[in-house]
Structure formats: structure tokens, C-alpha cells
Amino acid sequence: PSPPSSLTARTHVPHTHAATMVAHIAETQKFYKAAKGFIHLKGGSFDKITSVVIPVAAVAGMLTLIVKGIDDLAHGKNKKDGF
């Protein structure tokens, strides 16, 4: 099967920002493939959000729920009828 006519009519691809980005990505990939050993990519302040703030917030929420559950059990709160 032959390609659609819209593709065959287009023979010249204009130089765009996307083409520049693709070339930059290819060069960056070559650099990291050639590197030996471990590479840690720093994401700036985003690293602190993903590795510190989110886990601390999750632990704080879980501890709050655990303490509430223990308090409810100790004082007989939130009992369901029939159990």
C-alpha cells in the first residue's frame, strides 16, 4: 500500500523548535549512555517535595488515624450497633 497523498506531497520538513529539541534529546541520551557508574539527576526543589514533604505528610496522616483508632478503642467510641 502506498502512503496517503498528504504525506507524499510533503518532502521538506521545516526547521522547528521541536526538531532542535529532538536533536538535544539525542545528544543528552548519548552522553548518559557513555557515562560510567551511577548518575543521580537532581531535580532541584522538586526533589525535596517528592522525597521529603510527601512521605512526611503520609506518615503524619497515618499516625493521626492510628492514634484516633486507639483512642476510639480505649474509650469505646464509634461503636456500631449489633457488633
Coordinates of C-alpha atoms in Angstrom, one line a residue:
P1 CA 0.0 0.0 0.0
S2 CA 1.2 3.5 -0.8
P3 CA 1.3 6.3 1.8
P4 CA -1.5 8.8 1.8
S5 CA -1.1 11.7 -0.6
S6 CA -0.8 14.2 2.2
L7 CA 2.4 12.5 3.3
T8 CA 3.9 12.2 -0.2
A9 CA 3.3 15.8 -1.0
R10 CA 5.4 17.0 2.0
T11 CA 9.0 16.5 1.1
H12 CA 10.7 19.3 3.1
V13 CA 10.4 19.4 6.8
P14 CA 10.9 22.9 8.1
H15 CA 13.4 23.6 10.9
T16 CA 11.4 24.0 14.1
H17 CA 11.9 24.1 17.8
A18 CA 10.7 20.5 18.0
A19 CA 13.5 19.4 15.7
T20 CA 16.0 21.3 17.8
M21 CA 14.6 19.6 20.9
V22 CA 14.8 16.1 19.3
A23 CA 18.5 16.7 18.5
H24 CA 19.2 17.9 22.0
I25 CA 17.5 14.9 23.5
A26 CA 19.5 12.6 21.2
E27 CA 22.8 14.2 22.3
T28 CA 21.8 14.0 26.0
Q29 CA 21.0 10.3 25.6
K30 CA 24.4 9.7 24.1
F31 CA 26.0 11.4 27.0
Y32 CA 24.3 9.4 29.6
K33 CA 24.8 6.1 27.7
A34 CA 28.5 6.8 27.5
A35 CA 28.8 7.7 31.2
K36 CA 30.3 5.0 33.6
G37 CA 28.9 4.3 37.0
F38 CA 25.9 5.7 38.7
I39 CA 24.3 9.1 37.8
H40 CA 22.0 11.0 40.1
L41 CA 19.9 13.6 38.4
K42 CA 19.0 16.4 40.7
G43 CA 15.6 18.0 40.2
G44 CA 16.2 21.0 42.4
S45 CA 13.4 21.8 44.8
F46 CA 11.2 19.2 43.2
D47 CA 13.4 16.5 44.8
K48 CA 12.6 17.9 48.3
I49 CA 8.9 17.7 47.6
T50 CA 8.9 14.1 46.4
S51 CA 11.5 12.7 48.8
V52 CA 10.7 14.7 52.0
V53 CA 7.4 16.5 52.1
I54 CA 5.1 13.8 50.6
P55 CA 6.5 10.9 52.8
V56 CA 6.3 13.2 56.0
A57 CA 2.7 14.1 55.2
A58 CA 1.8 10.5 54.6
V59 CA 3.4 9.4 57.9
A60 CA 1.7 12.3 59.8
G61 CA -1.7 11.3 58.3
M62 CA -1.2 7.6 59.1
L63 CA -0.1 8.4 62.7
T64 CA -3.2 10.6 63.2
L65 CA -5.5 7.8 62.1
I66 CA -3.7 5.3 64.3
V67 CA -3.9 7.5 67.3
K68 CA -7.6 8.2 66.6
G69 CA -8.3 4.5 66.3
I70 CA -6.5 3.6 69.5
D71 CA -8.4 6.4 71.3
D72 CA -11.7 5.1 69.9
L73 CA -10.9 1.6 71.1
A74 CA -9.8 2.7 74.5
H75 CA -12.9 4.9 75.2
G76 CA -15.5 2.8 73.4
K77 CA -16.3 5.5 70.8
N78 CA -17.8 4.9 67.3
K79 CA -19.3 1.6 68.1
K80 CA -21.7 0.1 65.6
D81 CA -24.9 -1.4 66.9
G82 CA -25.1 -5.2 66.6
F83 CA -21.4 -6.0 67.0

